[in-house]
Amino acid sequence: MTRPQFTLAYRLLHEEHKYDGSSLPRKAVHKLLYLLNAEAQEQGLEVDIPYFWFQYGVVTPAEADIGVDPLNAGGKASGDTGSEFEAELRPIVRRVLNRYYSTSLEEVTDETYSDAPYDVQRTWRTLDKKLQTLHDNYPDFYEVEPSRNSIEESIFDVFDVFPTARFPELESDLTKWYSMITRELNRPEMDAGGMMEVNVQFWRIFSLQLAEEHRHKMSKSEVKDVLDIESFEGARESCRRTLRSIESDALAAKFDDDGQYDTPETRAADALVEGTVKEYYLTRSN
């Protein structure tokens, strides 16, 4: 992957990073390069940043793909684009970095999500933040722990805005996810880890489709290399197998828990899920 302007932007981003001994997190690099590309275009500069949309926003190629060592960023990029271009690009790099320093990775990520191809990406991000806040091993995005009702609303919002008209082949994945995560939510004891696993596996199925179709200046082969997968469909099928395994384990536990799961509340929740899915398909058929 030889793109001199992108290589230069990548080098400058690390070169202008203020904090010696502390490299930029990989997650931040993805988002900052995307914002740098957008601001450069506004200034009439073509940086030609390759990227694609995936599970947690935009993804750009790694340093190994473009021949840049972040720990030795002061060197010249291969295929140098000239001192004039670099002089124009450097202040843009500084402005983007200052936005990152003065806010947070979360806020920078939110800024990139304003350009997300589908509303469901922003909606799912809200649900993911709520589930991470519930989980002990993830950061808290909310000061007050999200309630069961709040999570249920976010689950339905994702279900409601999912672009099934654009991706009809993912419709069965959507309804399976909705059924599984809602049942996990309505267990007598909420299991944040269980909900997150179901949520992430489903989202990866959609995100693989997203990466395949919403890529900028990258071939499908290059995207697969970055994701370290052999095929998009093979990776999606792997996620589906994981979901089937989770569902199988949940059903086995349901019939082997001495009635703890089979309560009036869980039966009502199951009926609600079934009714929502039926109504969805009825609406789709009219």
Short mmCIF file of C-alpha atoms in Angstrom, two decimals, residues 116-211:
data_model
loop_
_atom_site.label_atom_id
_atom_site.label_comp_id
_atom_site.label_asym_id
_atom_site.label_seq_id
_atom_site.Cartn_x
_atom_site.Cartn_y
_atom_site.Cartn_z
CA ALA A 116 -21.59 7.17 9.85
CA PRO A 117 -23.40 5.70 6.82
CA TYR A 118 -26.40 4.47 8.86
CA ASP A 119 -28.35 5.76 11.86
CA VAL A 120 -28.17 2.32 13.44
CA GLN A 121 -24.44 2.79 14.01
CA ARG A 122 -25.06 5.72 16.34
CA THR A 123 -27.98 3.91 17.97
CA TRP A 124 -25.94 0.76 18.57
CA ARG A 125 -23.10 2.85 20.03
CA THR A 126 -25.51 4.14 22.70
CA LEU A 127 -26.55 0.58 23.56
CA ASP A 128 -22.93 -0.56 23.68
CA LYS A 129 -22.03 2.28 26.08
CA LYS A 130 -24.86 1.25 28.41
CA LEU A 131 -23.79 -2.39 28.44
CA GLN A 132 -20.15 -1.47 29.01
CA THR A 133 -21.19 0.71 31.94
CA LEU A 134 -22.96 -2.30 33.49
CA HIS A 135 -19.90 -4.51 33.05
CA ASP A 136 -17.22 -4.43 35.76
CA ASN A 137 -14.34 -4.81 33.30
CA TYR A 138 -15.23 -1.89 31.03
CA PRO A 139 -15.25 1.90 31.48
CA ASP A 140 -18.32 3.70 32.79
CA PHE A 141 -19.85 5.99 30.19
CA TYR A 142 -22.66 7.06 32.52
CA GLU A 143 -22.51 8.29 36.11
CA VAL A 144 -25.72 6.43 36.95
CA GLU A 145 -25.95 2.77 36.00
CA PRO A 146 -28.45 2.33 33.13
CA SER A 147 -31.72 0.76 34.18
CA ARG A 148 -33.23 -2.36 32.70
CA ASN A 149 -35.90 -0.23 30.99
CA SER A 150 -33.28 2.10 29.53
CA ILE A 151 -31.36 -0.82 28.02
CA GLU A 152 -34.57 -2.35 26.70
CA GLU A 153 -35.40 0.93 24.94
CA SER A 154 -31.96 1.03 23.32
CA ILE A 155 -32.29 -2.59 22.17
CA PHE A 156 -35.61 -1.79 20.53
CA ASP A 157 -34.17 1.39 18.97
CA VAL A 158 -31.45 -0.67 17.26
CA PHE A 159 -34.05 -3.18 16.07
CA ASP A 160 -36.30 -0.38 14.84
CA VAL A 161 -33.75 1.60 12.80
CA PHE A 162 -31.73 -1.31 11.43
CA PRO A 163 -31.53 -0.88 7.61
CA THR A 164 -33.19 -4.16 6.63
CA ALA A 165 -34.31 -2.69 3.31
CA ARG A 166 -30.64 -2.21 2.44
CA PHE A 167 -29.48 -5.50 3.97
CA PRO A 168 -32.37 -7.98 3.67
CA GLU A 169 -29.89 -10.86 3.93
CA LEU A 170 -29.25 -9.85 7.57
CA GLU A 171 -32.91 -9.84 8.61
CA SER A 172 -32.77 -13.25 10.28
CA ASP A 173 -29.59 -12.20 12.12
CA LEU A 174 -31.40 -9.12 13.40
CA THR A 175 -34.41 -11.02 14.74
CA LYS A 176 -32.18 -13.67 16.34
CA TRP A 177 -30.13 -10.96 18.04
CA TYR A 178 -33.27 -9.18 19.26
CA SER A 179 -34.71 -12.36 20.73
CA MET A 180 -31.46 -13.46 22.35
CA ILE A 181 -30.40 -10.16 23.88
CA THR A 182 -33.89 -9.41 25.19
CA ARG A 183 -34.03 -12.80 26.89
CA GLU A 184 -30.60 -12.17 28.38
CA LEU A 185 -31.84 -8.79 29.63
CA ASN A 186 -34.88 -10.34 31.29
CA ARG A 187 -33.07 -12.99 33.25
CA PRO A 188 -33.79 -12.71 37.01
CA GLU A 189 -30.19 -11.53 37.40
CA MET A 190 -29.02 -9.36 34.52
CA ASP A 191 -25.82 -10.70 32.97
CA ALA A 192 -23.94 -7.80 31.38
CA GLY A 193 -21.29 -10.14 30.00
CA GLY A 194 -23.87 -12.37 28.33
CA MET A 195 -25.65 -9.41 26.77
CA MET A 196 -22.38 -7.93 25.53
CA GLU A 197 -21.30 -11.16 23.88
CA VAL A 198 -24.60 -11.50 22.02
CA ASN A 199 -24.52 -7.83 21.10
CA VAL A 200 -20.94 -7.82 19.83
CA GLN A 201 -21.29 -11.02 17.79
CA PHE A 202 -24.37 -9.69 16.02
CA TRP A 203 -22.76 -6.32 15.45
CA ARG A 204 -19.70 -7.94 13.93
CA ILE A 205 -21.95 -9.71 11.41
CA PHE A 206 -23.35 -6.35 10.32
CA SER A 207 -19.97 -4.61 10.52
CA LEU A 208 -18.36 -7.14 8.20
CA GLN A 209 -21.03 -6.23 5.64
CA LEU A 210 -20.37 -2.57 6.39
CA ALA A 211 -16.61 -2.93 5.89
#
